[in-house]
Short mmCIF file of C-alpha atoms and ligand atoms in Angstrom, two decimals:
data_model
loop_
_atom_site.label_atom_id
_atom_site.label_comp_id
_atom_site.label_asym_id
_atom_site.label_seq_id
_atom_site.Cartn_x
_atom_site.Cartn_y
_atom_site.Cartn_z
CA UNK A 1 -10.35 19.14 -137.66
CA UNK A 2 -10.31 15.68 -138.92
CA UNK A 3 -13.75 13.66 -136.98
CA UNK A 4 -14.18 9.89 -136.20
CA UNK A 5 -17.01 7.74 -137.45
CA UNK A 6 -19.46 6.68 -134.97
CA UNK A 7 -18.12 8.46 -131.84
CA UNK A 8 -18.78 9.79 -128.34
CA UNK A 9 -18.86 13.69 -127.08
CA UNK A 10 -21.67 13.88 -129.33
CA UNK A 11 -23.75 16.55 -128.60
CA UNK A 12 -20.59 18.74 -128.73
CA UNK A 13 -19.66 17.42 -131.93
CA UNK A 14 -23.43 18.11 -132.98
CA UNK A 15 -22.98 21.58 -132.21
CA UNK A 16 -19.87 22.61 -134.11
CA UNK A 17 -20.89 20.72 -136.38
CA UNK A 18 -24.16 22.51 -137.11
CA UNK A 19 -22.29 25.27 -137.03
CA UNK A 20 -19.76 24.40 -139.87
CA UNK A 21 -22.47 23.37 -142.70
CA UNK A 22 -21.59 26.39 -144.84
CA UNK A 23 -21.50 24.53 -148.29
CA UNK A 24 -24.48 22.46 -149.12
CA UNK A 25 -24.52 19.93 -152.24
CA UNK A 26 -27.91 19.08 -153.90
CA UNK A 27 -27.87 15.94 -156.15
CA UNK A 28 -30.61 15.35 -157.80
CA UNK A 29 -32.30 18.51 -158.97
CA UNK A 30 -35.87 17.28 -159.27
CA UNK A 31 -39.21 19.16 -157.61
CA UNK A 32 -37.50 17.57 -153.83
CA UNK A 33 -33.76 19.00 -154.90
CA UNK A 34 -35.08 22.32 -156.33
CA UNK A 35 -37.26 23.18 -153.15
CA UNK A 36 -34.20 21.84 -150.62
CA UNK A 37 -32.25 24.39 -152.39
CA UNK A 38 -34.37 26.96 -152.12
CA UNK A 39 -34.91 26.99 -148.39
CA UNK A 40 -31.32 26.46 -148.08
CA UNK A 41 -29.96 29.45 -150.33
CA UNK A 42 -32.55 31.42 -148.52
CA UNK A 43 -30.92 30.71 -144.92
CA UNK A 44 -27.46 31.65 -146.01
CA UNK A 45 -25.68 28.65 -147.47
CA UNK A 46 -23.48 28.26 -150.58
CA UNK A 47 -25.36 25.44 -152.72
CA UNK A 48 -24.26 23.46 -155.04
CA UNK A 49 -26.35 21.44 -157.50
CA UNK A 50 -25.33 18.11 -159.37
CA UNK A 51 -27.82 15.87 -161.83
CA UNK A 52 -27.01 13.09 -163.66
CA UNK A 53 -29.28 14.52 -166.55
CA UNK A 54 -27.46 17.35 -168.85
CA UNK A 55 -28.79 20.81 -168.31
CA UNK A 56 -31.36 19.87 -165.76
CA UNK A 57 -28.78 21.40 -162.97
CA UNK A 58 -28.95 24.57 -164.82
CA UNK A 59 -32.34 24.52 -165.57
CA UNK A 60 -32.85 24.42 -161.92
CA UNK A 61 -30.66 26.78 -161.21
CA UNK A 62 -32.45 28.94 -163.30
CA UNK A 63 -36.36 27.95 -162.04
CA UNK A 64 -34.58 29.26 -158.57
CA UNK A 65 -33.99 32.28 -159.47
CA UNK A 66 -36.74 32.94 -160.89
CA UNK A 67 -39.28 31.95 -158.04
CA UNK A 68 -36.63 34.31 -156.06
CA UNK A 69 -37.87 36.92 -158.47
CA UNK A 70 -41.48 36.46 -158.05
CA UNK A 71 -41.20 36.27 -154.64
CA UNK A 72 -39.83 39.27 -154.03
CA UNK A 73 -42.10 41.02 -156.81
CA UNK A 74 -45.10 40.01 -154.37
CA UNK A 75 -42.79 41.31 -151.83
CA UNK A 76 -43.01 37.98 -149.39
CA UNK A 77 -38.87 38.93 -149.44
CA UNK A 78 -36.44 41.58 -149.60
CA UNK A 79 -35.37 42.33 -153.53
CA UNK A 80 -31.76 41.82 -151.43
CA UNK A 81 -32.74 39.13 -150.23
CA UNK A 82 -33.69 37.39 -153.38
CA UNK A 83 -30.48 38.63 -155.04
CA UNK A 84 -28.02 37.19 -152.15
CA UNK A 85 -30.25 33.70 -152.29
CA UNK A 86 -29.65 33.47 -155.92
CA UNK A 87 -26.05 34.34 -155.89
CA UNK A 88 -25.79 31.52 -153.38
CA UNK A 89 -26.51 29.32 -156.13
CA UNK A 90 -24.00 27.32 -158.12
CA UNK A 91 -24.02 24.70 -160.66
CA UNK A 92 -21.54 21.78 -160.24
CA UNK A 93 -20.42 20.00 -163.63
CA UNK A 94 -18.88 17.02 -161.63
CA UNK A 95 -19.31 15.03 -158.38
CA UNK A 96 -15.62 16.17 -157.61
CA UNK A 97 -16.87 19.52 -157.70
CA UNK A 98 -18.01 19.20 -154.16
CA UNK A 99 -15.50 18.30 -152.68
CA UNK A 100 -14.90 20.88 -149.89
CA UNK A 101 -19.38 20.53 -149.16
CA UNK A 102 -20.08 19.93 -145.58
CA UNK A 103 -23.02 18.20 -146.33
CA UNK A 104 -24.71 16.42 -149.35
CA UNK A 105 -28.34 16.45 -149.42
CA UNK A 106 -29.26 13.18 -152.31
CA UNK A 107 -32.71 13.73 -153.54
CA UNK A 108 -31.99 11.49 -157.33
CA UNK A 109 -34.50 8.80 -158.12
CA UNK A 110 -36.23 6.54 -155.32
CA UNK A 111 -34.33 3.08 -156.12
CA UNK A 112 -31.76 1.41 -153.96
CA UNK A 113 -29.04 0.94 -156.03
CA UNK A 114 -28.91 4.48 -157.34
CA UNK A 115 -28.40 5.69 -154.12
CA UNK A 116 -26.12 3.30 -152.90
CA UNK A 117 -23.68 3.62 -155.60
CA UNK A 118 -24.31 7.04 -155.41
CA UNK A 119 -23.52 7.25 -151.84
CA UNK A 120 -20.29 4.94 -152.55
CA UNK A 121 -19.19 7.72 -155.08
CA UNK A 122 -19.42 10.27 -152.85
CA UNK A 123 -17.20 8.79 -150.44
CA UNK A 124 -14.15 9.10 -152.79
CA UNK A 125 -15.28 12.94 -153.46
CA UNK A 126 -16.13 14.86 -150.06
CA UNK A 127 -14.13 15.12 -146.91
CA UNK A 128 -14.55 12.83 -143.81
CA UNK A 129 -16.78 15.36 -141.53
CA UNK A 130 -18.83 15.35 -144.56
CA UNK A 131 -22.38 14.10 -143.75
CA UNK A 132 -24.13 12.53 -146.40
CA UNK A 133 -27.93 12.74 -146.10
CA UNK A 134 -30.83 10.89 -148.52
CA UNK A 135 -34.59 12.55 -148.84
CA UNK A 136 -35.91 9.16 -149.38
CA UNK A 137 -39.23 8.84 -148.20
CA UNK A 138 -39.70 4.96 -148.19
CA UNK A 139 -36.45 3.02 -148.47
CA UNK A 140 -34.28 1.88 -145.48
CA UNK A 141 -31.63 4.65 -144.53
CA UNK A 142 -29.19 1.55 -142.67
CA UNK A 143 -29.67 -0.41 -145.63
CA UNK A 144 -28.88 2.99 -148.30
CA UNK A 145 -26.12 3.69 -145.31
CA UNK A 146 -24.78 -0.12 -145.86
CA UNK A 147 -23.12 0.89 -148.70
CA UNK A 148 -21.11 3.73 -147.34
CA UNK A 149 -17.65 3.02 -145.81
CA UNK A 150 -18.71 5.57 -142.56
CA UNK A 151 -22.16 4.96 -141.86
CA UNK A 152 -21.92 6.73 -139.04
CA UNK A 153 -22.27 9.83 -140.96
CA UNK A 154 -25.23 8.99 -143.31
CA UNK A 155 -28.85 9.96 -141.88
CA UNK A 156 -32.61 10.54 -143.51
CA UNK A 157 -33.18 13.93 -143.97
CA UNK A 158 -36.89 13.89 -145.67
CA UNK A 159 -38.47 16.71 -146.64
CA UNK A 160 -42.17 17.25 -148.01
CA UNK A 161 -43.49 19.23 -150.98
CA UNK A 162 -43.22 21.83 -151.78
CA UNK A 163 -40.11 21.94 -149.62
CA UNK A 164 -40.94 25.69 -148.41
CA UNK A 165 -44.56 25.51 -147.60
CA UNK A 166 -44.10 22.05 -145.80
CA UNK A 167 -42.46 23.06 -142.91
CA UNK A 168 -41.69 19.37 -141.34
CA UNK A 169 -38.53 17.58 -142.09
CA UNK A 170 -38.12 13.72 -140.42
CA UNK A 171 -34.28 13.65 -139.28
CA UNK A 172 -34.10 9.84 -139.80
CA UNK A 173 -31.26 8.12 -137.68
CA UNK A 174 -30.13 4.79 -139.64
CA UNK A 175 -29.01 1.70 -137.16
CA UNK A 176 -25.41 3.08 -137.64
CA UNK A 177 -25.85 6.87 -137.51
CA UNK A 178 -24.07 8.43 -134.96
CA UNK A 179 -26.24 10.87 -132.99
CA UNK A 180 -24.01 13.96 -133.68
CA UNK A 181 -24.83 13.40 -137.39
CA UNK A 182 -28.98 13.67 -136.95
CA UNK A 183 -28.71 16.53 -134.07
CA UNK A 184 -26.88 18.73 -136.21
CA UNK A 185 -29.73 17.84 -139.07
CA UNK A 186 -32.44 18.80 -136.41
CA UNK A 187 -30.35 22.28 -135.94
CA UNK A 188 -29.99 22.70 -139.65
CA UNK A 189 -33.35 22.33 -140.23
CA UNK A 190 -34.11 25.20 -137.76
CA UNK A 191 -31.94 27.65 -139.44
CA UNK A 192 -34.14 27.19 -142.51
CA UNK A 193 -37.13 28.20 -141.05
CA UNK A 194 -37.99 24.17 -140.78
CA UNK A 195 -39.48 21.89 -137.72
CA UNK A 196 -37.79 18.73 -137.49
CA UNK A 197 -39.13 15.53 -135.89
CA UNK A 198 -36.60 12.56 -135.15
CA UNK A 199 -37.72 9.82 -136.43
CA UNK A 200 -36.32 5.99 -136.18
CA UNK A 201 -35.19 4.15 -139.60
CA UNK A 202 -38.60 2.13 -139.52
CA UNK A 203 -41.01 1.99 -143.10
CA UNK A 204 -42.36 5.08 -143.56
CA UNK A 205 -41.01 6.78 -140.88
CA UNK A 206 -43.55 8.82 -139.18
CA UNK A 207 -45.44 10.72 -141.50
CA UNK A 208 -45.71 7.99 -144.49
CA UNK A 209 -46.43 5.13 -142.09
CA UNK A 210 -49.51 7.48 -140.30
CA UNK A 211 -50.05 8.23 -143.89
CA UNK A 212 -51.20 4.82 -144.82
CA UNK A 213 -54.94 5.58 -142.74
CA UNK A 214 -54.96 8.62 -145.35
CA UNK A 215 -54.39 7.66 -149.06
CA UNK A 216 -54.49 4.01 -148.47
CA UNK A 217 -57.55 3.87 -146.79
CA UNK A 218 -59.10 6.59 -148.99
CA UNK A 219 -58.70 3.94 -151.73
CA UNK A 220 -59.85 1.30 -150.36
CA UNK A 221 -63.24 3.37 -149.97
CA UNK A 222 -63.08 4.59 -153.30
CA UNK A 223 -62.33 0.58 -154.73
CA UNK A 224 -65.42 -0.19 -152.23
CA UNK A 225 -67.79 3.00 -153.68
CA UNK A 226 -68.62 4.34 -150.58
CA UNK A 227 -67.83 7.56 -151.90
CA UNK A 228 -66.77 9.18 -155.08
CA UNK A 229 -62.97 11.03 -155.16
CA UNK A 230 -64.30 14.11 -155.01
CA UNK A 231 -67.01 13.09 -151.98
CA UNK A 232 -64.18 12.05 -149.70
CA UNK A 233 -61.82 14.55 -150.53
CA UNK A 234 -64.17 17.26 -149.97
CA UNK A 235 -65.74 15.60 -146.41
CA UNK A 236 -61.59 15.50 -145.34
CA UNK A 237 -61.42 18.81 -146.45
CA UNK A 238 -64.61 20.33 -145.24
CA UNK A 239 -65.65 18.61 -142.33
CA UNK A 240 -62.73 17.12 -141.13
CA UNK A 241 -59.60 20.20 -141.68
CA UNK A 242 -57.29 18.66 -143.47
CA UNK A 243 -55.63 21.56 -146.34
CA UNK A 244 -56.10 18.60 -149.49
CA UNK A 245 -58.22 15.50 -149.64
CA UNK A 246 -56.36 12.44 -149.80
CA UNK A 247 -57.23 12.28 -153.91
CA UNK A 248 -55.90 15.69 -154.41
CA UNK A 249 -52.77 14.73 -152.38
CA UNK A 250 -52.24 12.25 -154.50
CA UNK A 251 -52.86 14.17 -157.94
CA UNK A 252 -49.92 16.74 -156.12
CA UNK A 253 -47.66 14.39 -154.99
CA UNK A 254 -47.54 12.04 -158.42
CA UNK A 255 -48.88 8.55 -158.18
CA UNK A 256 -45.70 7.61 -160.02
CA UNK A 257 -44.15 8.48 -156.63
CA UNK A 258 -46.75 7.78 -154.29
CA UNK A 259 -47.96 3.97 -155.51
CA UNK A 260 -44.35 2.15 -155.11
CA UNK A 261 -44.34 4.54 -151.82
CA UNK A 262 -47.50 2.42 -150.92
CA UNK A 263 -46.09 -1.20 -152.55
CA UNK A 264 -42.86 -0.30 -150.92
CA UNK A 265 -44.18 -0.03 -147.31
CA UNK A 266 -46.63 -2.98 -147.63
CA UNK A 267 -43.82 -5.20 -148.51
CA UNK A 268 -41.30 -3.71 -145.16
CA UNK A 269 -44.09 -4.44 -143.21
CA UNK A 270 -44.30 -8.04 -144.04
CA UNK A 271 -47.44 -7.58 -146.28
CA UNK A 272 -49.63 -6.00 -143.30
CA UNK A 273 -53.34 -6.13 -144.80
CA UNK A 274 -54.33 -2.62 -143.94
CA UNK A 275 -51.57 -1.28 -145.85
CA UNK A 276 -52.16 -3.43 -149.13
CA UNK A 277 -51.41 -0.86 -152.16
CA UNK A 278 -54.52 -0.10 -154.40
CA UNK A 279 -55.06 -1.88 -157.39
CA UNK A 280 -56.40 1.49 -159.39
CA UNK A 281 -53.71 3.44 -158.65
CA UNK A 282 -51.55 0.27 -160.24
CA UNK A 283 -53.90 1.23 -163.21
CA UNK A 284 -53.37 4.93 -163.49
CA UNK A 285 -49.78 4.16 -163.20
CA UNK A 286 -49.58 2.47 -166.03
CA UNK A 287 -51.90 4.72 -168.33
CA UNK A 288 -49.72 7.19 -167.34
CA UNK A 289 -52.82 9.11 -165.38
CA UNK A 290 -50.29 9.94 -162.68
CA UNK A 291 -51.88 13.57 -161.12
CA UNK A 292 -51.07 16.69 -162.03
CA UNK A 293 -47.62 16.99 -163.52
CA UNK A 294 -49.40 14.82 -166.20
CA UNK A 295 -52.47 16.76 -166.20
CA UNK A 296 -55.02 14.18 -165.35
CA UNK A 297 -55.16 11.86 -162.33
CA UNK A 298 -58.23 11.66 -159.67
CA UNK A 299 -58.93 15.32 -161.33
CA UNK A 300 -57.88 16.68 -164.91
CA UNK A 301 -55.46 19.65 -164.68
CA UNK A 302 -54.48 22.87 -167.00
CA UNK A 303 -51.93 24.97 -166.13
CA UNK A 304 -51.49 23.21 -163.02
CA UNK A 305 -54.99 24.03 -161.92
CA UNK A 306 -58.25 21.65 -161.46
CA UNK A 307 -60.46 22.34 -164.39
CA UNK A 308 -63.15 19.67 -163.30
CA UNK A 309 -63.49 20.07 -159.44
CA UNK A 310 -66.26 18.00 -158.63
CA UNK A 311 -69.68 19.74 -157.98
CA UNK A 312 -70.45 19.38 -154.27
CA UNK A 313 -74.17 17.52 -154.31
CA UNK A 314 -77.09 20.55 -154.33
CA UNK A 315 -78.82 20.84 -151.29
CA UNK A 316 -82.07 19.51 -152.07
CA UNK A 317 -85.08 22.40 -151.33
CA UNK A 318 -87.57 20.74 -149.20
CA UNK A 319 -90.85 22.81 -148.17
CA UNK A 320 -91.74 20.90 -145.48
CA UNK A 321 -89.68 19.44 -142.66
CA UNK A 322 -91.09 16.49 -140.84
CA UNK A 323 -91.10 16.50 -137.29
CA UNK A 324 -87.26 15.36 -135.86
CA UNK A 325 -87.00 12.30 -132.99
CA UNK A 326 -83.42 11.92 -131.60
CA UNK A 327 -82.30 8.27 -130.43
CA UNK A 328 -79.62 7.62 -128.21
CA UNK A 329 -80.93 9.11 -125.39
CA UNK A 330 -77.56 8.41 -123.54
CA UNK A 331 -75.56 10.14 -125.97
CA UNK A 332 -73.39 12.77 -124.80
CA UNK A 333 -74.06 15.28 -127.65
CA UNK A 334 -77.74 14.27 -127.56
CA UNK A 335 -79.04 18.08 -125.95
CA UNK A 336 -76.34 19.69 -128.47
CA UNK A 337 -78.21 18.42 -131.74
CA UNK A 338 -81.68 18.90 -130.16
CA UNK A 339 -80.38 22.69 -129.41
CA UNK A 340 -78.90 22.81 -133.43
CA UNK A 341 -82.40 21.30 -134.48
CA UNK A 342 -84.68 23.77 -132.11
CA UNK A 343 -82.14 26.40 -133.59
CA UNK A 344 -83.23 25.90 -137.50
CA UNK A 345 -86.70 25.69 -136.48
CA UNK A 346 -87.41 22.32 -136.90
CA UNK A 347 -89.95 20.73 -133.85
CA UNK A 348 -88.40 17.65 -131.96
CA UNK A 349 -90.33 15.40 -130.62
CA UNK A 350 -89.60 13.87 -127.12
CA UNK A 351 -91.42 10.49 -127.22
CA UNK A 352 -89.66 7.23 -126.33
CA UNK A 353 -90.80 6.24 -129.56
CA UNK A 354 -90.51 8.11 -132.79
CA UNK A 355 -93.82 9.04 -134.63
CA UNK A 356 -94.63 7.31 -137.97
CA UNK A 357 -94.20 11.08 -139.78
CA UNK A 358 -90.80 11.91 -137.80
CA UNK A 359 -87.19 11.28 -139.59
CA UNK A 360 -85.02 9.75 -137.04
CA UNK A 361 -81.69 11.44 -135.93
CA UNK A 362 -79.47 8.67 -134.58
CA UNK A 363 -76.10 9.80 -132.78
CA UNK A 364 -73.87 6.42 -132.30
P1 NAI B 401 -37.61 13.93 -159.61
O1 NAI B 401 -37.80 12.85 -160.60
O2 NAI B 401 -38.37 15.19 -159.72
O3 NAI B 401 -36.03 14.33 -159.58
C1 NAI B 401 -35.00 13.40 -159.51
C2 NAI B 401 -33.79 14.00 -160.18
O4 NAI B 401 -32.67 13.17 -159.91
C3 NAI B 401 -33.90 14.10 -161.70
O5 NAI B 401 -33.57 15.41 -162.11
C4 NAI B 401 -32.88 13.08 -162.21
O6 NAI B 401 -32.27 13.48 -163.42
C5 NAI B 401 -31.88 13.04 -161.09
N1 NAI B 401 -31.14 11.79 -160.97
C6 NAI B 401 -31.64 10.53 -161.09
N2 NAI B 401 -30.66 9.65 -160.86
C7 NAI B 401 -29.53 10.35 -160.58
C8 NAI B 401 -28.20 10.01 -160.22
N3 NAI B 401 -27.81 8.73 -160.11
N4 NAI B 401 -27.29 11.01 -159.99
C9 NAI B 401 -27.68 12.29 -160.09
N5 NAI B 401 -28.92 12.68 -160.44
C10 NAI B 401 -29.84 11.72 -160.66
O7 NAI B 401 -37.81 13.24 -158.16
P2 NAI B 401 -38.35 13.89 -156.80
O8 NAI B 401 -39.83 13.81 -156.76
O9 NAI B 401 -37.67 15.20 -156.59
O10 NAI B 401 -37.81 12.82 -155.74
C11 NAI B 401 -36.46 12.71 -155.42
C12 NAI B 401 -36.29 11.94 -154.12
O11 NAI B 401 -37.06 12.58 -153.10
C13 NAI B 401 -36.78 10.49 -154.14
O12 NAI B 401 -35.97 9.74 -153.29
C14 NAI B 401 -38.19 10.59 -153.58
O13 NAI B 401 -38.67 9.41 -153.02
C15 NAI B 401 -37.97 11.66 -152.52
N6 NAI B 401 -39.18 12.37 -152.12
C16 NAI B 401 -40.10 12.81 -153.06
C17 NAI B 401 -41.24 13.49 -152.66
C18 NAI B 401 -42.25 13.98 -153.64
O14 NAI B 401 -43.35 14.37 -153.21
N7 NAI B 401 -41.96 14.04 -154.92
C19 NAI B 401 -41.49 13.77 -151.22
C20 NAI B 401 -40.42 13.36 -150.35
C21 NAI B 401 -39.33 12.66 -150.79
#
């Protein structure tokens, strides 16, 4: 059935068309492209992969299958499973080879025009239900979508990596996407295995603009030496619960990726001051010091493993502990660190005023 670009009985429309995305293209077969197709093949639908780059389709292809392998050799799936995943796989010569797709998933490199002549391309290829999606993670989607003759049908659909372990996708709605386009994203995204969060076309989106308080300002305290890389990242980790420090995040994510991420959303947001971009991660840019798919960024890498964590600072061995005072006698938490302090034996002394021997426990 032939469908109109924008429309109305949308949520409908979303439905069936949830339903009918049976044939998934891939373009761009990078780390993003790879892991989309994974999770994909793995929920049941035929996938077809298209790169601009000879062999690297195939090569894909064949990394897939192989992490199918392994993961069934650890048994974390079925061997059928696996087999029926991989054979869901296909590698597409030409853009006109997906033609009959239901919906194209672009993950090629993070640059305007790319994408929009890309998306332009794609147009003359797939049907007119098709819905044509980008994984960009800092460029417009209405101004990608600008280029398309139906930008009704073109949404963000941006994944995190590695695609199968980050289970958040941002369904991105562009100024001209119609609704039935992003609801049957959010349904798609439940069928493989995924949590989806709507997000408006604004820079960064959700996660990348709440993002900026994490990397950005990690940065800024590392260009200020407050803290060494490995300091913060291990306080984040340790004390605050976060899986990766924001240093290690971005040794995995690639500062060749995450730096014009950072100069890209400083710039959409009129040069805002807290999200200026960091001028040392300029400098590992260019030396080429990019993380660990180079094997040296914040940490040096082999294998794909840190071989230089930082040593957390040795607890210095103190005989003697001097009497403790606590100040802020209106703090809230104030009996709570006097019970932690009774607790390790120390004695606490209840004087307005602290003794001249006494270290001095302030809780602001
Ligand atoms: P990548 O460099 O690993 O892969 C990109 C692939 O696209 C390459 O294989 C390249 O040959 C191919 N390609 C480039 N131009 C093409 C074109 N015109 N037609 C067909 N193929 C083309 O890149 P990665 O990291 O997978 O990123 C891809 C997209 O995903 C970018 O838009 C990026 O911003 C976004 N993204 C990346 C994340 C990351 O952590 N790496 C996270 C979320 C989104």
């Amino acid at each position: 059935m032939a469908r109109v670009w924008p429309g109305a009985r949308h949520h409908r429309r979303a439905l069936s068309m949830a339903d009918s995305i049976h044939a998934l293209a891939i373009i761009g077969t990078g780390v993003m492209g790879t892991g989309i197709a994974q999770i994909a093949a793995q929920a049941g639908l035929a996938v077809h992969l298209f790169d601009a780059r000879d062999g690297a389709a195939d090569a894909a292809r064949a990394n897939l299958v192989a992490t199918l392998r392994i993961l069934a050799d650890k048994g974390k799936i079925g061997a059928d499973a696996a087999a029926e995943a991989a054979s869901r796989l296909h590698v597409a010569g030409r853009l006109s080879d997906l033609a009959a797709c239901d919906l194209v998933v672009e993950a090629i490199v993070e640059r305007l025009e790319p994408k929009r002549a890309l998306l332009a391309a794609l147009e003359d290829v797939v049907g007119e239900s098709c819905i044509l999606a980008t994984n960009t993670s800092s460029l417009s989607v209405t101004t990608i979508a600008r280029a398309a003759r139906h930008p009704g049908r073109v949404a963000g659909f941006h994944f995190f990596n590695p695609v199968p372990l980050m289970k958040v996708v941002e369904v991105v709605d562009g100024l001209a996407t119609s609704p039935a386009v992003g609801d049957a994203l959010v349904s798609l995204a439940e069928r493989m295995g995924h949590r989806a969060v709507r997000a408006k076309d604004t820079p960064g989106f959700v996660v990348n603009h709440a993002g900026r308080a994490y990397g950005t300002e990690a940065l800024m305290m590392l260009g200020e030496s407050i803290a060494s890389s490995g300091d913060i990242d291990r306080i984040l980790r340790e004390a605050a619960g976060f899986r990766m420090g924001p240093f290690e995040l971005l040794d995995l994510t690639g500062i060749d990726v995450s730096h014009p991420v950072m100069e890209s959303i400083y710039e959409q947001f009129y040069q805002e001051p807290r999200y200026r971009p960091s001028a040392l991660t300029r400098q590992m840019l260019e030396g080429s010091r990019i993380g660990r798919k180079a094997g040296h960024g914040f940490y040096r890498y082999r294998d794909g493993k840190p071989v230089d964590p930082p040593p957390p600072q040795p607890v210095p061995a103190v005989d003697m502990l001097p009497p403790v005072w606590i100040g802020a006698e209106t703090e809230p938490d104030r009996d709570a660190v006097r019970a932690l302090l009774v607790g390790l034996g120390a004695s606490v002394e209840d004087g307005a005023a602290p003794s001249r021997e006494a270290l001095c426990l302030l809780a602001p």
